[in-house]
Amino acid sequence: MSWHTNILTLFPEMFPGSLGQSLSGKALESGLWSYSAVNIRDFAEGVHKSVDDTPYGGGAGMVMRADIIEKALLSVKQPGRKIYLSPRGKPLTQKLAQELAQEQTLTLLCGRYEGVDQRILDAHEFEEISIGDYVLSGGEPAALILMDACIRLLPGVMGNEDTPLEESFSQGLLEYPHYTRPAEWTDSHGITHSAPEILKSGNHAKIAEWRHEQSEKITKERRPDLLKST
Ligand code: SAM
């Protein structure tokens, strides 16, 4: 069975979006993952098919109704792990993406407006995940990002099965720098840059050592918090 994601959204046409391209697009075509986008509005009633209402207690904006979201959720036969994309959720990390990629099925709830009625989250035990400390206008781009981070970890999606092991965050470090041909490159300011000699030496042990040192240096400079958390 392939990795499956149900997406509860007011904008089903936003899927698969960028995930229909490149590696994830090929993986979708070959059945390594699949998705169903459920339009929450299909479960609304009345002429206007309204899905939101004003917040109790007053304040700006509108809130998505729990009863309508629940109908959309109950239309999903196997919801699996239920996630609400939300700025107040726990941060999406590489570790969490690895964990979610191991699940068989996810159901992602994408909020709009001011968000969703708290009771839907409580009644159906949604966990909340954030993609960063900023506010998007909707959960759909966050769902695409979460899915992208998981899909590339699924077996068979990446050409080189070793790649995820060497990437940033996988071993608590940021990745070392990459170089490719030409060995000598003169930039538009007339300055010539050479690729590091060690990488052209063919000595794999020395190359691995150099890369590890570079990873440590970059992590120390840019994200010392990662070193503390390992
Ligand atoms: N009123 C909310 C708040 O202050 O936390 C923000 C609502 S936002 C305009 C609308 C929707 O976008 C949210 O319900 C959520 O689904 C999604 N969203 C916004 N920022 C996000 C983030 N950083 N991570 C994940 N989802 C996010």
PDB file of C-alpha atoms and ligand atoms in Angstrom:
ATOM      1  CA  MET A   1       0.000   0.000   0.000  1.00  0.00           C
ATOM      2  CA  SER A   2       1.285   3.431  -0.899  1.00  0.00           C
ATOM      3  CA  TRP A   3       1.558   6.410   1.464  1.00  0.00           C
ATOM      4  CA  HIS A   4      -1.795   8.193   1.375  1.00  0.00           C
ATOM      5  CA  THR A   5      -2.857  11.681   2.415  1.00  0.00           C
ATOM      6  CA  ASN A   6      -6.420  12.959   2.714  1.00  0.00           C
ATOM      7  CA  ILE A   7      -6.569  16.726   2.565  1.00  0.00           C
ATOM      8  CA  LEU A   8      -9.549  18.592   4.003  1.00  0.00           C
ATOM      9  CA  THR A   9      -9.541  21.945   2.253  1.00  0.00           C
ATOM     10  CA  LEU A  10     -11.621  24.722   0.751  1.00  0.00           C
ATOM     11  CA  PHE A  11      -9.223  24.758  -2.217  1.00  0.00           C
ATOM     12  CA  PRO A  12      -8.851  21.180  -3.540  1.00  0.00           C
ATOM     13  CA  GLU A  13      -7.506  22.548  -6.839  1.00  0.00           C
ATOM     14  CA  MET A  14      -4.315  23.561  -4.988  1.00  0.00           C
ATOM     15  CA  PHE A  15      -3.329  19.844  -4.937  1.00  0.00           C
ATOM     16  CA  PRO A  16      -1.086  18.196  -6.034  1.00  0.00           C
ATOM     17  CA  GLY A  17       0.361  21.613  -7.010  1.00  0.00           C
ATOM     18  CA  SER A  18       4.144  21.509  -6.968  1.00  0.00           C
ATOM     19  CA  LEU A  19       4.003  17.863  -5.852  1.00  0.00           C
ATOM     20  CA  GLY A  20       2.818  16.927  -9.339  1.00  0.00           C
ATOM     21  CA  GLN A  21       6.278  17.881 -10.704  1.00  0.00           C
ATOM     22  CA  SER A  22       9.756  16.388 -10.635  1.00  0.00           C
ATOM     23  CA  LEU A  23      10.542  13.484  -8.262  1.00  0.00           C
ATOM     24  CA  SER A  24       7.281  13.665  -6.294  1.00  0.00           C
ATOM     25  CA  GLY A  25       5.291  13.915  -9.549  1.00  0.00           C
ATOM     26  CA  LYS A  26       6.974  10.773 -10.934  1.00  0.00           C
ATOM     27  CA  ALA A  27       6.398   9.012  -7.614  1.00  0.00           C
ATOM     28  CA  LEU A  28       2.713   9.993  -7.739  1.00  0.00           C
ATOM     29  CA  GLU A  29       2.418   8.610 -11.278  1.00  0.00           C
ATOM     30  CA  SER A  30       4.082   5.369 -10.298  1.00  0.00           C
ATOM     31  CA  GLY A  31       1.815   4.952  -7.251  1.00  0.00           C
ATOM     32  CA  LEU A  32       4.411   5.387  -4.482  1.00  0.00           C
ATOM     33  CA  TRP A  33       2.055   7.865  -2.855  1.00  0.00           C
ATOM     34  CA  SER A  34      -1.509   9.044  -3.411  1.00  0.00           C
ATOM     35  CA  TYR A  35      -3.842  11.744  -2.131  1.00  0.00           C
ATOM     36  CA  SER A  36      -7.525  12.682  -1.995  1.00  0.00           C
ATOM     37  CA  ALA A  37      -8.485  16.321  -1.685  1.00  0.00           C
ATOM     38  CA  VAL A  38     -11.863  16.655   0.055  1.00  0.00           C
ATOM     39  CA  ASN A  39     -13.677  19.932  -0.526  1.00  0.00           C
ATOM     40  CA  ILE A  40     -15.073  21.013   2.858  1.00  0.00           C
ATOM     41  CA  ARG A  41     -17.602  23.236   1.083  1.00  0.00           C
ATOM     42  CA  ASP A  42     -19.285  20.159  -0.421  1.00  0.00           C
ATOM     43  CA  PHE A  43     -20.578  19.435   3.115  1.00  0.00           C
ATOM     44  CA  ALA A  44     -22.058  22.883   3.710  1.00  0.00           C
ATOM     45  CA  GLU A  45     -25.780  23.538   3.351  1.00  0.00           C
ATOM     46  CA  GLY A  46     -27.918  26.403   2.069  1.00  0.00           C
ATOM     47  CA  VAL A  47     -27.731  28.495  -1.061  1.00  0.00           C
ATOM     48  CA  HIS A  48     -24.467  30.148  -0.058  1.00  0.00           C
ATOM     49  CA  LYS A  49     -22.745  26.947   1.108  1.00  0.00           C
ATOM     50  CA  SER A  50     -21.192  28.943   3.869  1.00  0.00           C
ATOM     51  CA  VAL A  51     -18.485  27.139   5.904  1.00  0.00           C
ATOM     52  CA  ASP A  52     -17.623  29.859   8.427  1.00  0.00           C
ATOM     53  CA  ASP A  53     -19.251  32.150  10.961  1.00  0.00           C
ATOM     54  CA  THR A  54     -18.349  35.056  13.227  1.00  0.00           C
ATOM     55  CA  PRO A  55     -16.316  34.215  16.352  1.00  0.00           C
ATOM     56  CA  TYR A  56     -18.045  33.924  19.729  1.00  0.00           C
ATOM     57  CA  GLY A  57     -16.638  36.666  21.930  1.00  0.00           C
ATOM     58  CA  GLY A  58     -16.224  39.021  18.985  1.00  0.00           C
ATOM     59  CA  GLY A  59     -13.075  40.038  17.173  1.00  0.00           C
ATOM     60  CA  ALA A  60     -11.916  40.196  13.598  1.00  0.00           C
ATOM     61  CA  GLY A  61     -12.379  37.539  10.962  1.00  0.00           C
ATOM     62  CA  MET A  62     -14.374  34.379  10.587  1.00  0.00           C
ATOM     63  CA  VAL A  63     -14.028  30.879  12.010  1.00  0.00           C
ATOM     64  CA  MET A  64     -14.545  27.604  10.111  1.00  0.00           C
ATOM     65  CA  ARG A  65     -17.444  25.621  11.563  1.00  0.00           C
ATOM     66  CA  ALA A  66     -16.828  22.365  13.446  1.00  0.00           C
ATOM     67  CA  ASP A  67     -20.023  20.644  12.237  1.00  0.00           C
ATOM     68  CA  ILE A  68     -19.161  21.135   8.561  1.00  0.00           C
ATOM     69  CA  ILE A  69     -15.528  20.078   8.978  1.00  0.00           C
ATOM     70  CA  GLU A  70     -16.707  16.982  10.841  1.00  0.00           C
ATOM     71  CA  LYS A  71     -18.918  15.926   7.928  1.00  0.00           C
ATOM     72  CA  ALA A  72     -15.935  16.289   5.599  1.00  0.00           C
ATOM     73  CA  LEU A  73     -13.777  14.273   8.011  1.00  0.00           C
ATOM     74  CA  LEU A  74     -16.364  11.497   8.361  1.00  0.00           C
ATOM     75  CA  SER A  75     -16.480  11.146   4.568  1.00  0.00           C
ATOM     76  CA  VAL A  76     -12.906   9.861   4.751  1.00  0.00           C
ATOM     77  CA  LYS A  77     -12.947   6.080   5.219  1.00  0.00           C
ATOM     78  CA  GLN A  78      -9.494   5.702   6.757  1.00  0.00           C
ATOM     79  CA  PRO A  79      -8.275   9.006   8.202  1.00  0.00           C
ATOM     80  CA  GLY A  80      -5.151   7.642   9.934  1.00  0.00           C
ATOM     81  CA  ARG A  81      -3.133  10.254  11.825  1.00  0.00           C
ATOM     82  CA  LYS A  82      -5.090  13.533  11.932  1.00  0.00           C
ATOM     83  CA  ILE A  83      -3.148  16.784  11.638  1.00  0.00           C
ATOM     84  CA  TYR A  84      -4.286  20.408  11.671  1.00  0.00           C
ATOM     85  CA  LEU A  85      -1.759  22.734  10.036  1.00  0.00           C
ATOM     86  CA  SER A  86      -1.495  25.644  12.434  1.00  0.00           C
ATOM     87  CA  PRO A  87       1.029  28.340  13.409  1.00  0.00           C
ATOM     88  CA  ARG A  88       0.631  27.331  17.049  1.00  0.00           C
ATOM     89  CA  GLY A  89       1.465  23.667  16.345  1.00  0.00           C
ATOM     90  CA  LYS A  90       4.685  21.827  17.081  1.00  0.00           C
ATOM     91  CA  PRO A  91       7.394  22.636  14.532  1.00  0.00           C
ATOM     92  CA  LEU A  92       7.740  20.456  11.443  1.00  0.00           C
ATOM     93  CA  THR A  93      11.272  19.064  11.677  1.00  0.00           C
ATOM     94  CA  GLN A  94      13.148  16.471   9.645  1.00  0.00           C
ATOM     95  CA  LYS A  95      12.628  14.025  12.523  1.00  0.00           C
ATOM     96  CA  LEU A  96       8.876  14.585  12.473  1.00  0.00           C
ATOM     97  CA  ALA A  97       8.810  14.265   8.654  1.00  0.00           C
ATOM     98  CA  GLN A  98      10.621  10.915   8.987  1.00  0.00           C
ATOM     99  CA  GLU A  99       8.013   9.799  11.512  1.00  0.00           C
ATOM    100  CA  LEU A 100       5.086  10.906   9.325  1.00  0.00           C
ATOM    101  CA  ALA A 101       6.584   9.211   6.260  1.00  0.00           C
ATOM    102  CA  GLN A 102       6.333   5.911   8.172  1.00  0.00           C
ATOM    103  CA  GLU A 103       2.573   6.296   8.638  1.00  0.00           C
ATOM    104  CA  GLN A 104       0.251   4.589   6.179  1.00  0.00           C
ATOM    105  CA  THR A 105      -2.293   7.438   6.041  1.00  0.00           C
ATOM    106  CA  LEU A 106      -2.512  11.065   7.145  1.00  0.00           C
ATOM    107  CA  THR A 107      -5.457  13.430   7.143  1.00  0.00           C
ATOM    108  CA  LEU A 108      -4.440  17.071   6.876  1.00  0.00           C
ATOM    109  CA  LEU A 109      -6.891  19.791   7.829  1.00  0.00           C
ATOM    110  CA  CYS A 110      -6.162  23.126   6.145  1.00  0.00           C
ATOM    111  CA  GLY A 111      -7.588  26.164   7.891  1.00  0.00           C
ATOM    112  CA  ARG A 112      -8.566  29.488   6.285  1.00  0.00           C
ATOM    113  CA  TYR A 113      -9.779  32.804   7.734  1.00  0.00           C
ATOM    114  CA  GLU A 114      -8.976  32.993  11.492  1.00  0.00           C
ATOM    115  CA  GLY A 115      -8.784  29.201  11.695  1.00  0.00           C
ATOM    116  CA  VAL A 116     -11.150  26.440  12.807  1.00  0.00           C
ATOM    117  CA  ASP A 117     -13.543  26.015  15.753  1.00  0.00           C
ATOM    118  CA  GLN A 118     -11.470  24.485  18.574  1.00  0.00           C
ATOM    119  CA  ARG A 119     -14.104  21.802  19.179  1.00  0.00           C
ATOM    120  CA  ILE A 120     -13.330  19.933  15.954  1.00  0.00           C
ATOM    121  CA  LEU A 121      -9.695  19.617  17.049  1.00  0.00           C
ATOM    122  CA  ASP A 122     -10.655  18.415  20.529  1.00  0.00           C
ATOM    123  CA  ALA A 123     -13.436  16.044  19.465  1.00  0.00           C
ATOM    124  CA  HIS A 124     -11.301  14.243  16.862  1.00  0.00           C
ATOM    125  CA  GLU A 125      -7.907  14.587  18.530  1.00  0.00           C
ATOM    126  CA  PHE A 126      -6.089  16.456  15.800  1.00  0.00           C
ATOM    127  CA  GLU A 127      -2.430  17.131  16.478  1.00  0.00           C
ATOM    128  CA  GLU A 128      -1.244  20.569  15.397  1.00  0.00           C
ATOM    129  CA  ILE A 129       1.851  21.089  13.255  1.00  0.00           C
ATOM    130  CA  SER A 130       3.406  24.397  12.210  1.00  0.00           C
ATOM    131  CA  ILE A 131       5.777  24.914   9.300  1.00  0.00           C
ATOM    132  CA  GLY A 132       7.367  27.992  10.899  1.00  0.00           C
ATOM    133  CA  ASP A 133       6.934  31.100  12.990  1.00  0.00           C
ATOM    134  CA  TYR A 134       4.962  33.147  10.490  1.00  0.00           C
ATOM    135  CA  VAL A 135       1.295  33.294   9.509  1.00  0.00           C
ATOM    136  CA  LEU A 136       0.112  32.058   6.109  1.00  0.00           C
ATOM    137  CA  SER A 137      -3.306  32.874   4.729  1.00  0.00           C
ATOM    138  CA  GLY A 138      -4.229  29.186   4.574  1.00  0.00           C
ATOM    139  CA  GLY A 139      -3.088  25.715   5.552  1.00  0.00           C
ATOM    140  CA  GLU A 140      -2.736  24.464   1.949  1.00  0.00           C
ATOM    141  CA  PRO A 141       0.864  25.644   1.306  1.00  0.00           C
ATOM    142  CA  ALA A 142       1.784  24.217   4.731  1.00  0.00           C
ATOM    143  CA  ALA A 143       0.184  20.867   3.791  1.00  0.00           C
ATOM    144  CA  LEU A 144       2.153  20.823   0.515  1.00  0.00           C
ATOM    145  CA  ILE A 145       5.378  21.484   2.413  1.00  0.00           C
ATOM    146  CA  LEU A 146       4.688  18.766   4.983  1.00  0.00           C
ATOM    147  CA  MET A 147       3.828  16.306   2.210  1.00  0.00           C
ATOM    148  CA  ASP A 148       6.930  17.229   0.188  1.00  0.00           C
ATOM    149  CA  ALA A 149       9.183  16.655   3.195  1.00  0.00           C
ATOM    150  CA  CYS A 150       7.623  13.188   3.701  1.00  0.00           C
ATOM    151  CA  ILE A 151       7.328  12.071   0.066  1.00  0.00           C
ATOM    152  CA  ARG A 152      11.028  12.453  -0.699  1.00  0.00           C
ATOM    153  CA  LEU A 153      11.744  10.096   2.215  1.00  0.00           C
ATOM    154  CA  LEU A 154       9.468   7.315   0.934  1.00  0.00           C
ATOM    155  CA  PRO A 155      11.326   4.228  -0.305  1.00  0.00           C
ATOM    156  CA  GLY A 156      11.942   4.407  -4.051  1.00  0.00           C
ATOM    157  CA  VAL A 157      11.241   8.144  -4.463  1.00  0.00           C
ATOM    158  CA  MET A 158      14.828   9.429  -4.537  1.00  0.00           C
ATOM    159  CA  GLY A 159      17.245   7.993  -7.101  1.00  0.00           C
ATOM    160  CA  ASN A 160      20.084   7.606  -4.605  1.00  0.00           C
ATOM    161  CA  GLU A 161      18.873   5.809  -1.480  1.00  0.00           C
ATOM    162  CA  ASP A 162      21.849   7.202   0.527  1.00  0.00           C
ATOM    163  CA  THR A 163      20.911  10.824  -0.048  1.00  0.00           C
ATOM    164  CA  PRO A 164      18.480  11.297   2.882  1.00  0.00           C
ATOM    165  CA  LEU A 165      21.169  10.070   5.310  1.00  0.00           C
ATOM    166  CA  GLU A 166      23.629  12.744   4.240  1.00  0.00           C
ATOM    167  CA  GLU A 167      21.222  15.660   4.140  1.00  0.00           C
ATOM    168  CA  SER A 168      20.845  18.608   6.472  1.00  0.00           C
ATOM    169  CA  PHE A 169      19.308  17.706   9.845  1.00  0.00           C
ATOM    170  CA  SER A 170      19.510  13.931   9.296  1.00  0.00           C
ATOM    171  CA  GLN A 171      22.432  13.579  11.686  1.00  0.00           C
ATOM    172  CA  GLY A 172      21.794  16.704  13.696  1.00  0.00           C
ATOM    173  CA  LEU A 173      24.051  18.717  11.372  1.00  0.00           C
ATOM    174  CA  LEU A 174      23.591  21.008   8.386  1.00  0.00           C
ATOM    175  CA  GLU A 175      24.957  19.737   5.103  1.00  0.00           C
ATOM    176  CA  TYR A 176      28.506  20.378   3.820  1.00  0.00           C
ATOM    177  CA  PRO A 177      28.984  22.541   0.679  1.00  0.00           C
ATOM    178  CA  HIS A 178      28.737  21.006  -2.799  1.00  0.00           C
ATOM    179  CA  TYR A 179      30.919  21.624  -5.860  1.00  0.00           C
ATOM    180  CA  THR A 180      30.741  20.418  -9.475  1.00  0.00           C
ATOM    181  CA  ARG A 181      32.451  21.139 -12.814  1.00  0.00           C
ATOM    182  CA  PRO A 182      34.160  23.315 -13.927  1.00  0.00           C
ATOM    183  CA  ALA A 183      37.025  22.826 -11.443  1.00  0.00           C
ATOM    184  CA  GLU A 184      38.074  26.469 -12.002  1.00  0.00           C
ATOM    185  CA  TRP A 185      35.370  29.088 -12.465  1.00  0.00           C
ATOM    186  CA  THR A 186      35.888  32.794 -13.100  1.00  0.00           C
ATOM    187  CA  ASP A 187      32.941  34.888 -11.961  1.00  0.00           C
ATOM    188  CA  SER A 188      31.601  38.075 -13.556  1.00  0.00           C
ATOM    189  CA  HIS A 189      33.932  40.167 -11.306  1.00  0.00           C
ATOM    190  CA  GLY A 190      36.985  38.407 -12.819  1.00  0.00           C
ATOM    191  CA  ILE A 191      37.682  36.398  -9.648  1.00  0.00           C
ATOM    192  CA  THR A 192      38.643  32.745 -10.117  1.00  0.00           C
ATOM    193  CA  HIS A 193      37.233  30.178  -7.684  1.00  0.00           C
ATOM    194  CA  SER A 194      38.633  26.641  -7.468  1.00  0.00           C
ATOM    195  CA  ALA A 195      36.741  23.609  -6.207  1.00  0.00           C
ATOM    196  CA  PRO A 196      38.507  22.253  -3.056  1.00  0.00           C
ATOM    197  CA  GLU A 197      41.478  19.991  -3.986  1.00  0.00           C
ATOM    198  CA  ILE A 198      40.485  17.355  -1.445  1.00  0.00           C
ATOM    199  CA  LEU A 199      37.217  16.658  -3.312  1.00  0.00           C
ATOM    200  CA  LYS A 200      39.189  15.896  -6.481  1.00  0.00           C
ATOM    201  CA  SER A 201      41.717  13.657  -4.698  1.00  0.00           C
ATOM    202  CA  GLY A 202      39.719  10.416  -4.974  1.00  0.00           C
ATOM    203  CA  ASN A 203      40.556   9.666  -1.299  1.00  0.00           C
ATOM    204  CA  HIS A 204      37.093   8.773   0.002  1.00  0.00           C
ATOM    205  CA  ALA A 205      38.060   8.590   3.682  1.00  0.00           C
ATOM    206  CA  LYS A 206      39.657  12.065   3.543  1.00  0.00           C
ATOM    207  CA  ILE A 207      36.665  13.437   1.617  1.00  0.00           C
ATOM    208  CA  ALA A 208      34.227  12.071   4.228  1.00  0.00           C
ATOM    209  CA  GLU A 209      36.364  13.588   7.015  1.00  0.00           C
ATOM    210  CA  TRP A 210      36.483  16.994   5.251  1.00  0.00           C
ATOM    211  CA  ARG A 211      32.743  16.980   4.674  1.00  0.00           C
ATOM    212  CA  HIS A 212      32.046  16.118   8.295  1.00  0.00           C
ATOM    213  CA  GLU A 213      34.312  18.963   9.461  1.00  0.00           C
ATOM    214  CA  GLN A 214      32.545  21.373   7.108  1.00  0.00           C
ATOM    215  CA  SER A 215      29.142  20.233   8.379  1.00  0.00           C
ATOM    216  CA  GLU A 216      30.203  20.822  11.979  1.00  0.00           C
ATOM    217  CA  LYS A 217      31.662  24.251  11.156  1.00  0.00           C
ATOM    218  CA  ILE A 218      28.565  25.418   9.271  1.00  0.00           C
ATOM    219  CA  THR A 219      26.228  24.099  11.964  1.00  0.00           C
ATOM    220  CA  LYS A 220      28.230  25.822  14.706  1.00  0.00           C
ATOM    221  CA  GLU A 221      28.167  29.131  12.791  1.00  0.00           C
ATOM    222  CA  ARG A 222      24.564  29.088  11.611  1.00  0.00           C
ATOM    223  CA  ARG A 223      22.552  26.825  13.903  1.00  0.00           C
ATOM    224  CA  PRO A 224      24.345  26.202  17.201  1.00  0.00           C
ATOM    225  CA  ASP A 225      20.939  25.231  18.633  1.00  0.00           C
ATOM    226  CA  LEU A 226      21.070  22.005  16.569  1.00  0.00           C
ATOM    227  CA  LEU A 227      24.327  20.948  18.274  1.00  0.00           C
ATOM    228  CA  LYS A 228      22.783  21.500  21.699  1.00  0.00           C
ATOM    229  CA  SER A 229      19.724  19.401  20.884  1.00  0.00           C
ATOM    230  CA  THR A 230      21.708  16.252  19.888  1.00  0.00           C
TER     231      THR A 230
HETATM  232  N1  SAM B   1      -5.583  33.289  13.459  1.00  0.00           N
HETATM  233  C1  SAM B   1      -4.553  32.334  13.318  1.00  0.00           C
HETATM  234  C2  SAM B   1      -3.424  32.624  14.311  1.00  0.00           C
HETATM  235  O1  SAM B   1      -3.199  33.781  14.617  1.00  0.00           O
HETATM  236  O2  SAM B   1      -2.737  31.668  14.725  1.00  0.00           O
HETATM  237  C3  SAM B   1      -3.994  32.339  11.894  1.00  0.00           C
HETATM  238  C4  SAM B   1      -4.949  31.836  10.886  1.00  0.00           C
HETATM  239  S1  SAM B   1      -4.240  31.746   9.296  1.00  0.00           S
HETATM  240  C5  SAM B   1      -4.641  33.307   8.628  1.00  0.00           C
HETATM  241  C6  SAM B   1      -5.268  30.634   8.410  1.00  0.00           C
HETATM  242  C7  SAM B   1      -4.791  29.204   8.374  1.00  0.00           C
HETATM  243  O3  SAM B   1      -3.518  29.106   7.776  1.00  0.00           O
HETATM  244  C8  SAM B   1      -4.646  28.507   9.704  1.00  0.00           C
HETATM  245  O4  SAM B   1      -5.887  28.056  10.168  1.00  0.00           O
HETATM  246  C9  SAM B   1      -3.697  27.399   9.385  1.00  0.00           C
HETATM  247  O5  SAM B   1      -4.376  26.250   8.885  1.00  0.00           O
HETATM  248  C10 SAM B   1      -2.824  27.983   8.273  1.00  0.00           C
HETATM  249  N2  SAM B   1      -1.492  28.440   8.713  1.00  0.00           N
HETATM  250  C11 SAM B   1      -1.081  29.724   8.840  1.00  0.00           C
HETATM  251  N3  SAM B   1       0.188  29.806   9.239  1.00  0.00           N
HETATM  252  C12 SAM B   1       0.631  28.540   9.365  1.00  0.00           C
HETATM  253  C13 SAM B   1       1.868  27.966   9.764  1.00  0.00           C
HETATM  254  N4  SAM B   1       2.905  28.731  10.124  1.00  0.00           N
HETATM  255  N5  SAM B   1       1.981  26.612   9.791  1.00  0.00           N
HETATM  256  C14 SAM B   1       0.926  25.837   9.438  1.00  0.00           C
HETATM  257  N6  SAM B   1      -0.288  26.321   9.058  1.00  0.00           N
HETATM  258  C15 SAM B   1      -0.435  27.650   9.019  1.00  0.00           C
END
